[in-house]
PDB file of C-alpha atoms in Angstrom:
ATOM      1  CA  ASP A  30      15.947 138.835 -24.692  1.00 67.00           C
ATOM      2  CA  ALA A  31      19.183 138.361 -26.649  1.00 81.00           C
ATOM      3  CA  GLY A  32      21.160 140.480 -24.242  1.00 93.00           C
ATOM      4  CA  VAL A  33      23.441 143.322 -25.229  1.00 96.00           C
ATOM      5  CA  ILE A  34      24.616 142.922 -28.804  1.00 97.00           C
ATOM      6  CA  GLN A  35      27.894 144.309 -30.089  1.00 97.00           C
ATOM      7  CA  SER A  36      29.377 144.323 -33.552  1.00 96.00           C
ATOM      8  CA  PRO A  37      31.821 143.588 -34.905  1.00 97.00           C
ATOM      9  CA  ARG A  38      33.301 141.043 -32.495  1.00 96.00           C
ATOM     10  CA  HIS A  39      36.767 141.564 -33.921  1.00 97.00           C
ATOM     11  CA  GLU A  40      38.206 144.493 -35.831  1.00 97.00           C
ATOM     12  CA  VAL A  41      41.680 144.791 -37.264  1.00 98.00           C
ATOM     13  CA  THR A  42      42.580 148.080 -38.870  1.00 97.00           C
ATOM     14  CA  GLU A  43      45.571 150.161 -39.800  1.00 97.00           C
ATOM     15  CA  MET A  44      46.671 153.239 -37.956  1.00 97.00           C
ATOM     16  CA  GLY A  45      44.873 156.326 -39.183  1.00 97.00           C
ATOM     17  CA  GLN A  46      41.712 154.551 -40.235  1.00 97.00           C
ATOM     18  CA  GLU A  47      38.283 155.284 -38.819  1.00 97.00           C
ATOM     19  CA  VAL A  48      36.749 152.614 -36.613  1.00 98.00           C
ATOM     20  CA  THR A  49      33.083 152.366 -35.658  1.00 98.00           C
ATOM     21  CA  LEU A  50      31.872 150.033 -32.932  1.00 98.00           C
ATOM     22  CA  ARG A  51      28.188 149.314 -32.547  1.00 98.00           C
ATOM     23  CA  CYS A  52      25.950 148.373 -29.644  1.00 98.00           C
ATOM     24  CA  LYS A  53      22.329 147.388 -29.200  1.00 98.00           C
ATOM     25  CA  PRO A  54      21.291 147.533 -25.536  1.00 97.00           C
ATOM     26  CA  ILE A  55      18.696 145.349 -23.879  1.00 96.00           C
ATOM     27  CA  SER A  56      15.225 146.551 -24.734  1.00 95.00           C
ATOM     28  CA  GLY A  57      13.741 148.748 -22.023  1.00 93.00           C
ATOM     29  CA  HIS A  58      17.050 149.676 -20.436  1.00 94.00           C
ATOM     30  CA  ASP A  59      17.541 153.349 -19.678  1.00 92.00           C
ATOM     31  CA  TYR A  60      21.315 153.504 -19.357  1.00 94.00           C
ATOM     32  CA  LEU A  61      24.072 152.593 -21.773  1.00 96.00           C
ATOM     33  CA  PHE A  62      27.770 152.454 -20.945  1.00 96.00           C
ATOM     34  CA  TRP A  63      30.919 152.133 -23.041  1.00 97.00           C
ATOM     35  CA  TYR A  64      34.015 150.612 -21.421  1.00 96.00           C
ATOM     36  CA  ARG A  65      37.518 149.816 -22.582  1.00 96.00           C
ATOM     37  CA  GLN A  66      39.537 146.934 -21.138  1.00 94.00           C
ATOM     38  CA  THR A  67      43.310 146.545 -21.395  1.00 93.00           C
ATOM     39  CA  MET A  68      45.809 144.531 -19.421  1.00 89.00           C
ATOM     40  CA  MET A  69      47.593 147.667 -18.254  1.00 89.00           C
ATOM     41  CA  ARG A  70      44.623 149.828 -17.268  1.00 89.00           C
ATOM     42  CA  GLY A  71      41.921 147.280 -16.515  1.00 89.00           C
ATOM     43  CA  LEU A  72      38.298 148.253 -17.132  1.00 92.00           C
ATOM     44  CA  GLU A  73      37.761 151.948 -17.867  1.00 92.00           C
ATOM     45  CA  LEU A  74      34.443 153.734 -18.247  1.00 94.00           C
ATOM     46  CA  LEU A  75      34.543 155.900 -21.359  1.00 96.00           C
ATOM     47  CA  ILE A  76      31.066 157.423 -21.510  1.00 96.00           C
ATOM     48  CA  TYR A  77      27.519 156.712 -20.460  1.00 95.00           C
ATOM     49  CA  PHE A  78      24.071 157.724 -21.637  1.00 96.00           C
ATOM     50  CA  ASN A  79      20.726 158.047 -19.886  1.00 94.00           C
ATOM     51  CA  ASN A  80      17.665 157.981 -22.129  1.00 94.00           C
ATOM     52  CA  ASN A  81      19.937 158.539 -25.152  1.00 95.00           C
ATOM     53  CA  VAL A  82      21.548 161.649 -23.647  1.00 96.00           C
ATOM     54  CA  PRO A  83      25.284 161.605 -22.851  1.00 95.00           C
ATOM     55  CA  ILE A  84      25.714 162.177 -19.126  1.00 94.00           C
ATOM     56  CA  ASP A  85      29.436 161.871 -18.513  1.00 92.00           C
ATOM     57  CA  ASP A  86      32.124 161.602 -21.177  1.00 93.00           C
ATOM     58  CA  SER A  87      35.050 162.431 -18.921  1.00 92.00           C
ATOM     59  CA  GLY A  88      36.525 158.993 -19.544  1.00 92.00           C
ATOM     60  CA  MET A  89      36.864 159.504 -23.279  1.00 94.00           C
ATOM     61  CA  PRO A  90      40.627 159.551 -23.817  1.00 88.00           C
ATOM     62  CA  GLU A  91      40.795 162.351 -26.366  1.00 86.00           C
ATOM     63  CA  ASP A  92      38.974 164.071 -29.165  1.00 91.00           C
ATOM     64  CA  ARG A  93      39.619 161.179 -31.502  1.00 95.00           C
ATOM     65  CA  PHE A  94      36.896 159.303 -29.627  1.00 97.00           C
ATOM     66  CA  SER A  95      33.219 160.102 -30.024  1.00 97.00           C
ATOM     67  CA  ALA A  96      29.999 158.315 -29.106  1.00 97.00           C
ATOM     68  CA  LYS A  97      26.412 158.736 -30.135  1.00 97.00           C
ATOM     69  CA  MET A  98      23.080 157.242 -29.205  1.00 97.00           C
ATOM     70  CA  PRO A  99      20.552 158.284 -31.845  1.00 96.00           C
ATOM     71  CA  ASN A 100      17.787 156.159 -30.347  1.00 95.00           C
ATOM     72  CA  ALA A 101      17.085 153.823 -27.435  1.00 94.00           C
ATOM     73  CA  SER A 102      18.191 150.728 -29.327  1.00 95.00           C
ATOM     74  CA  PHE A 103      21.481 151.774 -30.885  1.00 96.00           C
ATOM     75  CA  SER A 104      24.775 153.380 -29.968  1.00 98.00           C
ATOM     76  CA  THR A 105      28.103 153.838 -31.716  1.00 98.00           C
ATOM     77  CA  LEU A 106      31.625 154.496 -30.526  1.00 98.00           C
ATOM     78  CA  LYS A 107      33.865 155.993 -33.174  1.00 98.00           C
ATOM     79  CA  ILE A 108      37.628 156.410 -33.221  1.00 97.00           C
ATOM     80  CA  GLN A 109      39.036 158.699 -35.889  1.00 97.00           C
ATOM     81  CA  PRO A 110      41.915 158.452 -36.580  1.00 96.00           C
ATOM     82  CA  SER A 111      42.803 155.213 -34.831  1.00 96.00           C
ATOM     83  CA  GLU A 112      46.209 154.607 -33.229  1.00 96.00           C
ATOM     84  CA  PRO A 113      47.943 151.411 -32.063  1.00 97.00           C
ATOM     85  CA  ARG A 114      47.431 152.409 -28.422  1.00 95.00           C
ATOM     86  CA  ASP A 115      43.682 152.192 -28.989  1.00 97.00           C
ATOM     87  CA  SER A 116      44.009 148.413 -29.250  1.00 97.00           C
ATOM     88  CA  ALA A 117      41.787 146.964 -26.534  1.00 97.00           C
ATOM     89  CA  VAL A 118      38.507 145.193 -25.927  1.00 96.00           C
ATOM     90  CA  TYR A 119      35.584 147.601 -25.964  1.00 97.00           C
ATOM     91  CA  PHE A 120      32.469 146.653 -24.028  1.00 96.00           C
ATOM     92  CA  CYS A 121      28.996 148.053 -24.115  1.00 97.00           C
ATOM     93  CA  ALA A 122      26.696 147.567 -21.126  1.00 96.00           C
ATOM     94  CA  SER A 123      23.150 148.565 -20.313  1.00 95.00           C
ATOM     95  CA  SER A 124      21.056 148.829 -17.179  1.00 92.00           C
ATOM     96  CA  GLN A 125      17.546 149.637 -16.114  1.00 90.00           C
ATOM     97  CA  LEU A 126      16.643 152.413 -13.715  1.00 83.00           C
ATOM     98  CA  GLY A 127      16.019 150.886 -10.297  1.00 78.00           C
ATOM     99  CA  ARG A 128      17.732 147.574 -11.079  1.00 79.00           C
ATOM    100  CA  HIS A 129      21.300 148.750 -10.436  1.00 82.00           C
ATOM    101  CA  GLU A 130      23.240 145.939 -12.113  1.00 88.00           C
ATOM    102  CA  GLN A 131      24.672 146.376 -15.596  1.00 92.00           C
ATOM    103  CA  TYR A 132      24.557 143.760 -18.323  1.00 94.00           C
ATOM    104  CA  PHE A 133      27.531 143.538 -20.622  1.00 95.00           C
ATOM    105  CA  GLY A 134      27.847 142.656 -24.259  1.00 96.00           C
ATOM    106  CA  PRO A 135      30.474 140.200 -25.529  1.00 95.00           C
ATOM    107  CA  GLY A 136      32.854 142.990 -26.479  1.00 96.00           C
ATOM    108  CA  THR A 137      34.697 144.081 -29.616  1.00 97.00           C
ATOM    109  CA  ARG A 138      38.377 143.237 -29.772  1.00 97.00           C
ATOM    110  CA  LEU A 139      40.080 146.073 -31.641  1.00 98.00           C
ATOM    111  CA  THR A 140      43.576 145.726 -33.032  1.00 98.00           C
ATOM    112  CA  VAL A 141      45.194 148.749 -34.642  1.00 98.00           C
ATOM    113  CA  THR A 142      48.400 147.991 -36.528  1.00 97.00           C
TER     114      THR A 142
ATOM    115  CA  ALA B  12      34.344 159.438  -4.796  1.00 80.00           C
ATOM    116  CA  GLN B  13      33.789 155.707  -4.814  1.00 85.00           C
ATOM    117  CA  SER B  14      36.650 153.235  -4.988  1.00 92.00           C
ATOM    118  CA  VAL B  15      37.163 149.495  -4.863  1.00 95.00           C
ATOM    119  CA  ALA B  16      40.244 147.498  -3.929  1.00 96.00           C
ATOM    120  CA  GLN B  17      40.849 143.875  -4.805  1.00 97.00           C
ATOM    121  CA  PRO B  18      44.096 143.176  -2.967  1.00 96.00           C
ATOM    122  CA  GLU B  19      44.901 139.904  -4.713  1.00 96.00           C
ATOM    123  CA  ASP B  20      45.772 139.738  -8.405  1.00 95.00           C
ATOM    124  CA  GLN B  21      45.644 135.940  -8.312  1.00 97.00           C
ATOM    125  CA  VAL B  22      43.991 133.351  -6.080  1.00 98.00           C
ATOM    126  CA  ASN B  23      44.764 129.667  -6.395  1.00 97.00           C
ATOM    127  CA  VAL B  24      42.597 127.021  -4.776  1.00 98.00           C
ATOM    128  CA  ALA B  25      42.258 123.265  -5.061  1.00 98.00           C
ATOM    129  CA  GLU B  26      39.055 121.843  -6.470  1.00 97.00           C
ATOM    130  CA  GLY B  27      36.593 121.045  -3.705  1.00 97.00           C
ATOM    131  CA  ASN B  28      38.114 123.528  -1.272  1.00 98.00           C
ATOM    132  CA  PRO B  29      36.343 126.712  -0.217  1.00 97.00           C
ATOM    133  CA  LEU B  30      37.331 129.882  -2.021  1.00 97.00           C
ATOM    134  CA  THR B  31      37.366 133.546  -1.044  1.00 97.00           C
ATOM    135  CA  VAL B  32      38.013 136.513  -3.306  1.00 98.00           C
ATOM    136  CA  LYS B  33      38.510 139.712  -1.352  1.00 98.00           C
ATOM    137  CA  CYS B  34      37.053 143.151  -1.956  1.00 98.00           C
ATOM    138  CA  THR B  35      37.051 146.347   0.064  1.00 97.00           C
ATOM    139  CA  TYR B  36      35.304 149.552  -0.893  1.00 96.00           C
ATOM    140  CA  SER B  37      35.008 153.226  -0.137  1.00 94.00           C
ATOM    141  CA  VAL B  38      31.846 155.211  -0.793  1.00 91.00           C
ATOM    142  CA  SER B  39      29.936 158.148   0.619  1.00 87.00           C
ATOM    143  CA  GLY B  40      26.687 156.971   2.099  1.00 86.00           C
ATOM    144  CA  ASN B  41      25.239 153.505   1.667  1.00 89.00           C
ATOM    145  CA  PRO B  42      27.033 151.281  -0.827  1.00 92.00           C
ATOM    146  CA  TYR B  43      25.564 149.239  -3.629  1.00 93.00           C
ATOM    147  CA  LEU B  44      27.962 146.336  -4.175  1.00 95.00           C
ATOM    148  CA  PHE B  45      28.333 143.878  -7.026  1.00 96.00           C
ATOM    149  CA  TRP B  46      30.366 140.922  -8.196  1.00 97.00           C
ATOM    150  CA  TYR B  47      30.940 140.069 -11.836  1.00 97.00           C
ATOM    151  CA  VAL B  48      32.778 137.184 -13.498  1.00 97.00           C
ATOM    152  CA  GLN B  49      34.577 137.245 -16.834  1.00 95.00           C
ATOM    153  CA  TYR B  50      35.451 134.083 -18.705  1.00 94.00           C
ATOM    154  CA  PRO B  51      38.064 134.190 -21.501  1.00 89.00           C
ATOM    155  CA  ASN B  52      36.948 136.152 -24.553  1.00 86.00           C
ATOM    156  CA  ARG B  53      33.590 136.952 -22.972  1.00 89.00           C
ATOM    157  CA  GLY B  54      31.897 139.970 -21.454  1.00 91.00           C
ATOM    158  CA  LEU B  55      31.375 140.440 -17.745  1.00 94.00           C
ATOM    159  CA  GLN B  56      28.538 138.423 -16.255  1.00 95.00           C
ATOM    160  CA  PHE B  57      26.589 139.611 -13.233  1.00 94.00           C
ATOM    161  CA  LEU B  58      26.912 137.236 -10.242  1.00 96.00           C
ATOM    162  CA  LEU B  59      25.259 138.946  -7.296  1.00 96.00           C
ATOM    163  CA  LYS B  60      24.564 142.256  -5.616  1.00 94.00           C
ATOM    164  CA  TYR B  61      24.036 143.795  -2.214  1.00 95.00           C
ATOM    165  CA  ILE B  62      21.680 146.735  -1.998  1.00 92.00           C
ATOM    166  CA  THR B  63      20.096 146.409   1.419  1.00 87.00           C
ATOM    167  CA  GLY B  64      18.878 143.752   3.826  1.00 87.00           C
ATOM    168  CA  ASP B  65      20.597 140.518   4.804  1.00 90.00           C
ATOM    169  CA  ASN B  66      24.371 140.849   4.877  1.00 93.00           C
ATOM    170  CA  LEU B  67      24.834 137.448   3.231  1.00 95.00           C
ATOM    171  CA  VAL B  68      23.872 137.563  -0.414  1.00 96.00           C
ATOM    172  CA  LYS B  69      23.486 134.476  -2.569  1.00 95.00           C
ATOM    173  CA  GLY B  70      24.043 134.569  -6.297  1.00 94.00           C
ATOM    174  CA  SER B  71      24.588 132.500  -9.397  1.00 91.00           C
ATOM    175  CA  TYR B  72      26.605 129.276  -9.640  1.00 92.00           C
ATOM    176  CA  GLY B  73      26.667 128.733  -5.855  1.00 95.00           C
ATOM    177  CA  PHE B  74      28.535 131.940  -5.085  1.00 97.00           C
ATOM    178  CA  GLU B  75      27.728 134.127  -2.124  1.00 97.00           C
ATOM    179  CA  ALA B  76      29.145 137.319  -0.651  1.00 98.00           C
ATOM    180  CA  GLU B  77      29.090 138.829   2.788  1.00 96.00           C
ATOM    181  CA  PHE B  78      28.657 142.547   3.325  1.00 96.00           C
ATOM    182  CA  ASN B  79      30.599 143.813   6.336  1.00 96.00           C
ATOM    183  CA  LYS B  80      29.948 147.481   6.965  1.00 94.00           C
ATOM    184  CA  SER B  81      32.477 147.911   9.784  1.00 94.00           C
ATOM    185  CA  GLN B  82      35.277 146.469   7.655  1.00 96.00           C
ATOM    186  CA  THR B  83      33.941 148.003   4.421  1.00 96.00           C
ATOM    187  CA  SER B  84      34.322 144.623   2.767  1.00 97.00           C
ATOM    188  CA  PHE B  85      32.311 142.496   0.382  1.00 98.00           C
ATOM    189  CA  HIS B  86      34.211 139.239  -0.040  1.00 98.00           C
ATOM    190  CA  LEU B  87      33.056 136.642  -2.566  1.00 98.00           C
ATOM    191  CA  LYS B  88      32.862 133.068  -1.335  1.00 98.00           C
ATOM    192  CA  LYS B  89      31.987 129.575  -2.461  1.00 97.00           C
ATOM    193  CA  PRO B  90      31.988 126.506  -0.211  1.00 96.00           C
ATOM    194  CA  SER B  91      33.422 124.107  -2.792  1.00 97.00           C
ATOM    195  CA  ALA B  92      35.373 125.337  -5.809  1.00 97.00           C
ATOM    196  CA  LEU B  93      35.045 123.842  -9.279  1.00 97.00           C
ATOM    197  CA  VAL B  94      37.628 123.894 -12.053  1.00 96.00           C
ATOM    198  CA  SER B  95      34.999 125.669 -14.159  1.00 95.00           C
ATOM    199  CA  ASP B  96      35.025 128.568 -11.661  1.00 97.00           C
ATOM    200  CA  SER B  97      38.442 129.578 -12.989  1.00 97.00           C
ATOM    201  CA  ALA B  98      37.958 133.076 -14.364  1.00 97.00           C
ATOM    202  CA  LEU B  99      38.531 136.774 -13.701  1.00 97.00           C
ATOM    203  CA  TYR B 100      36.364 138.223 -10.939  1.00 98.00           C
ATOM    204  CA  PHE B 101      35.487 141.887 -10.546  1.00 97.00           C
ATOM    205  CA  CYS B 102      34.050 143.677  -7.541  1.00 97.00           C
ATOM    206  CA  ALA B 103      32.159 146.926  -8.188  1.00 95.00           C
ATOM    207  CA  VAL B 104      30.538 149.649  -6.111  1.00 93.00           C
ATOM    208  CA  ARG B 105      28.309 152.647  -6.580  1.00 89.00           C
ATOM    209  CA  ASP B 106      26.543 155.022  -4.254  1.00 84.00           C
ATOM    210  CA  GLU B 107      22.802 155.528  -3.889  1.00 78.00           C
ATOM    211  CA  GLY B 108      22.652 158.076  -6.674  1.00 73.00           C
ATOM    212  CA  ASN B 109      22.455 157.184 -10.330  1.00 68.00           C
ATOM    213  CA  THR B 110      26.208 156.997 -10.724  1.00 78.00           C
ATOM    214  CA  PRO B 111      28.041 154.420 -12.793  1.00 86.00           C
ATOM    215  CA  LEU B 112      29.660 151.390 -11.219  1.00 89.00           C
ATOM    216  CA  VAL B 113      33.299 151.682 -10.193  1.00 91.00           C
ATOM    217  CA  PHE B 114      35.129 148.418 -10.827  1.00 93.00           C
ATOM    218  CA  GLY B 115      38.135 146.935  -9.101  1.00 94.00           C
ATOM    219  CA  LYS B 116      41.134 145.734 -11.095  1.00 94.00           C
ATOM    220  CA  GLY B 117      39.987 142.133 -10.964  1.00 95.00           C
ATOM    221  CA  THR B 118      41.242 138.945  -9.331  1.00 97.00           C
ATOM    222  CA  ARG B 119      42.150 135.937 -11.389  1.00 97.00           C
ATOM    223  CA  LEU B 120      40.876 132.747  -9.770  1.00 97.00           C
ATOM    224  CA  SER B 121      42.529 129.497 -10.692  1.00 97.00           C
ATOM    225  CA  VAL B 122      40.968 126.267  -9.437  1.00 97.00           C
ATOM    226  CA  ILE B 123      43.322 123.332  -9.709  1.00 96.00           C
ATOM    227  CA  ALA B 124      42.057 119.793 -10.132  1.00 94.00           C
TER     228      ALA B 124
END
């Protein structure tokens, strides 16, 4: 398996623009997680899905952030409009029921100017 | 609620010496414990986990961790450090339910030749 795939790897955008981050989980995994990593706040869980259904989105910072999982092999995290404080590395991870550990993608480094 | 503490932001060790990265946790019920490593510009990689059984868990790259229930600790260890072990290490915990992992703030390990 290729592991968790994220795209793009790097994104530079201007404040106010819409940003869409994409994730393909490992095939057969039931759970998908979106995290944000910054120097100041460390690793933060934004939202997670079980069988494509959002379970807990309490970590989503504000209404500008939204996430979808239309099928078992694809998820998006959208920021609209983006702000400089959204600059961070965004990770997607997936896990399989009963296996416990999560497997992380390589991340998307977002820079909002 | 679960929580994890990594008391050291930075650990420095000479190559060939043993290394320890500390982790303590708090969880209701039995803990599921994990260690992850993050190399520069990469996602988190799973190293090892404790779910049940032997308190000494062996993982990837020669790392091991010891679960100590009375001290609520799960320290990461390696008998002989390599320069290539230099990275950011995260401890994580979850309870027996299907809850997401809670990550510590990370400890930066620097192995000096």
